[in-house]
Coordinates of C-alpha atoms in Angstrom, one line a residue:
M1 CA 0.0 0.0 0.0
A2 CA 1.3 3.5 -0.8
K3 CA 2.4 5.6 2.0
F4 CA 0.5 8.8 2.9
L5 CA 3.6 10.5 4.2
E6 CA 7.0 9.6 2.7
W7 CA 10.0 9.9 4.9
S8 CA 13.1 11.5 3.4
D9 CA 16.4 12.8 4.5
D10 CA 15.0 16.3 4.4
Y11 CA 13.3 15.5 7.8
L12 CA 16.6 14.5 9.5
T13 CA 17.7 16.6 12.3
N14 CA 20.7 14.3 12.9
I15 CA 19.6 14.2 16.6
G16 CA 19.2 10.5 17.1
P17 CA 16.3 10.4 19.6
I18 CA 14.4 13.2 17.8
D19 CA 14.8 11.5 14.4
A20 CA 13.6 8.2 15.9
D21 CA 10.5 10.0 17.3
H22 CA 9.8 11.7 14.0
R23 CA 10.0 8.4 12.2
K24 CA 7.5 6.9 14.7
L25 CA 5.2 9.9 14.2
F26 CA 5.4 9.3 10.4
K27 CA 4.6 5.6 10.9
A28 CA 1.6 6.4 13.2
V29 CA 0.1 8.8 10.7
N30 CA 0.7 6.2 7.9
D31 CA -1.0 3.6 10.1
L32 CA -4.0 5.9 10.4
Y33 CA -4.0 6.4 6.6
D34 CA -3.9 2.6 6.1
S35 CA -6.9 2.2 8.4
F36 CA -8.7 4.9 6.4
A37 CA -7.7 3.4 3.0
I38 CA -9.0 -0.1 3.8
D39 CA -12.1 1.4 5.4
D40 CA -11.2 -0.1 8.8
T41 CA -13.7 0.0 11.6
D42 CA -14.3 3.2 13.5
A43 CA -13.0 1.5 16.7
R44 CA -9.7 0.6 15.0
F45 CA -9.3 4.1 13.6
A46 CA -10.0 5.6 17.0
E47 CA -7.5 3.2 18.6
L48 CA -4.8 4.2 16.2
F49 CA -5.6 7.9 16.6
E50 CA -5.4 7.6 20.4
M51 CA -2.0 5.9 20.1
L52 CA -0.8 8.8 17.9
A53 CA -2.1 11.4 20.4
E54 CA -0.2 9.6 23.2
Y55 CA 3.0 9.5 21.2
V56 CA 2.7 13.2 20.3
D57 CA 2.8 13.9 24.1
V58 CA 5.9 11.6 24.5
H59 CA 7.7 13.3 21.7
F60 CA 6.9 16.8 22.7
S61 CA 8.1 16.1 26.2
R62 CA 11.4 14.8 24.9
E63 CA 11.9 17.6 22.5
E64 CA 11.0 20.3 25.1
E65 CA 13.4 18.8 27.6
L66 CA 16.1 19.0 24.9
M67 CA 15.4 22.6 24.0
R68 CA 15.3 23.6 27.7
G69 CA 18.6 21.9 28.4
M70 CA 20.2 23.7 25.5
G71 CA 18.7 27.1 26.3
Y72 CA 16.9 27.4 23.0
P73 CA 16.0 31.1 22.7
N74 CA 12.7 30.5 20.9
L75 CA 11.5 27.9 23.4
E76 CA 8.3 29.7 24.4
E77 CA 7.1 30.1 20.8
H78 CA 7.9 26.4 20.1
L79 CA 6.0 25.4 23.2
I80 CA 2.9 27.3 22.1
G81 CA 3.0 25.4 18.8
H82 CA 3.3 22.1 20.7
Q83 CA 0.4 23.0 23.0
E84 CA -1.8 24.0 20.1
L85 CA -1.2 20.8 18.2
A86 CA -1.5 18.5 21.3
T87 CA -4.8 20.1 22.2
T88 CA -6.1 19.8 18.6
V89 CA -5.0 16.1 18.3
H90 CA -6.5 15.1 21.6
E91 CA -9.7 17.0 20.8
Y92 CA -10.0 15.4 17.4
A93 CA -9.4 12.0 19.0
K94 CA -12.0 12.6 21.7
I95 CA -14.6 13.7 19.1
Y96 CA -13.8 10.8 16.9
R97 CA -14.1 8.3 19.8
S98 CA -17.5 9.7 20.9
D99 CA -19.0 10.3 17.5
P100 CA -17.0 9.0 14.5
G101 CA -19.4 10.7 12.0
A102 CA -18.7 14.1 13.5
I103 CA -15.2 14.4 12.0
S104 CA -13.9 13.3 8.6
R105 CA -11.0 10.8 8.6
K106 CA -9.8 12.4 5.4
E107 CA -9.7 15.9 7.1
V108 CA -7.9 14.5 10.1
L109 CA -5.2 12.9 7.9
K110 CA -4.8 16.1 5.8
F111 CA -4.4 18.1 9.0
L112 CA -1.9 15.7 10.5
G113 CA 0.2 15.3 7.4
N114 CA 0.4 19.0 6.8
W115 CA 1.3 19.8 10.4
L116 CA 3.9 17.1 10.8
S117 CA 5.7 18.0 7.6
K118 CA 5.7 21.8 8.2
H119 CA 6.6 21.5 11.9
I120 CA 9.6 19.3 11.3
L121 CA 10.9 21.2 8.3
G122 CA 10.2 24.6 9.9
S123 CA 10.0 24.8 13.7
D124 CA 12.1 21.8 14.5
M125 CA 14.9 22.6 12.0
A126 CA 15.2 26.1 13.7
Y127 CA 16.5 24.6 16.9
V128 CA 18.9 22.1 15.4
P129 CA 21.9 24.6 15.3
Y130 CA 21.5 25.1 19.0
I131 CA 21.9 21.4 19.9
K132 CA 25.3 19.9 20.6
L133 CA 25.7 16.2 19.9
D134 CA 28.1 13.5 21.0
H135 CA 29.7 10.9 18.7
E136 CA 26.4 8.8 18.6
N137 CA 24.3 11.8 17.6
K138 CA 22.8 12.0 21.1
P139 CA 22.4 15.5 22.7
T140 CA 24.8 16.7 25.3
F141 CA 23.8 19.3 27.8
P142 CA 26.0 22.2 29.0
K143 CA 27.3 21.6 32.5

């Protein structure tokens, strides 16, 4: 089955844990797309959506800790973007869980795909120059 979102090196931050998270987010959105494409049950789509929403929280927490540790100067702006997305994703998941007909799967996927791509290529790439890495591409924090 064709992928909804195609991973490319353009999305690499070269920060090992962040790139791993981003790949998992791509996979989660593609799993949602697969569920949509095969006209899976509402319950299965809702389950996959909930899993994505939970992983968004995990990733944001890791990324925010990294940016705080490095003293990223645009942290507050980045946090606002994270909060807005997390709120939207959780709200969409809640709506879909309670009334699947109230929200379009296609619109959810379009929103997620656009957001993920733009966020990584824009907001996330902006903090990359501030991150110091060790020989395994893991972040190191100032002492």
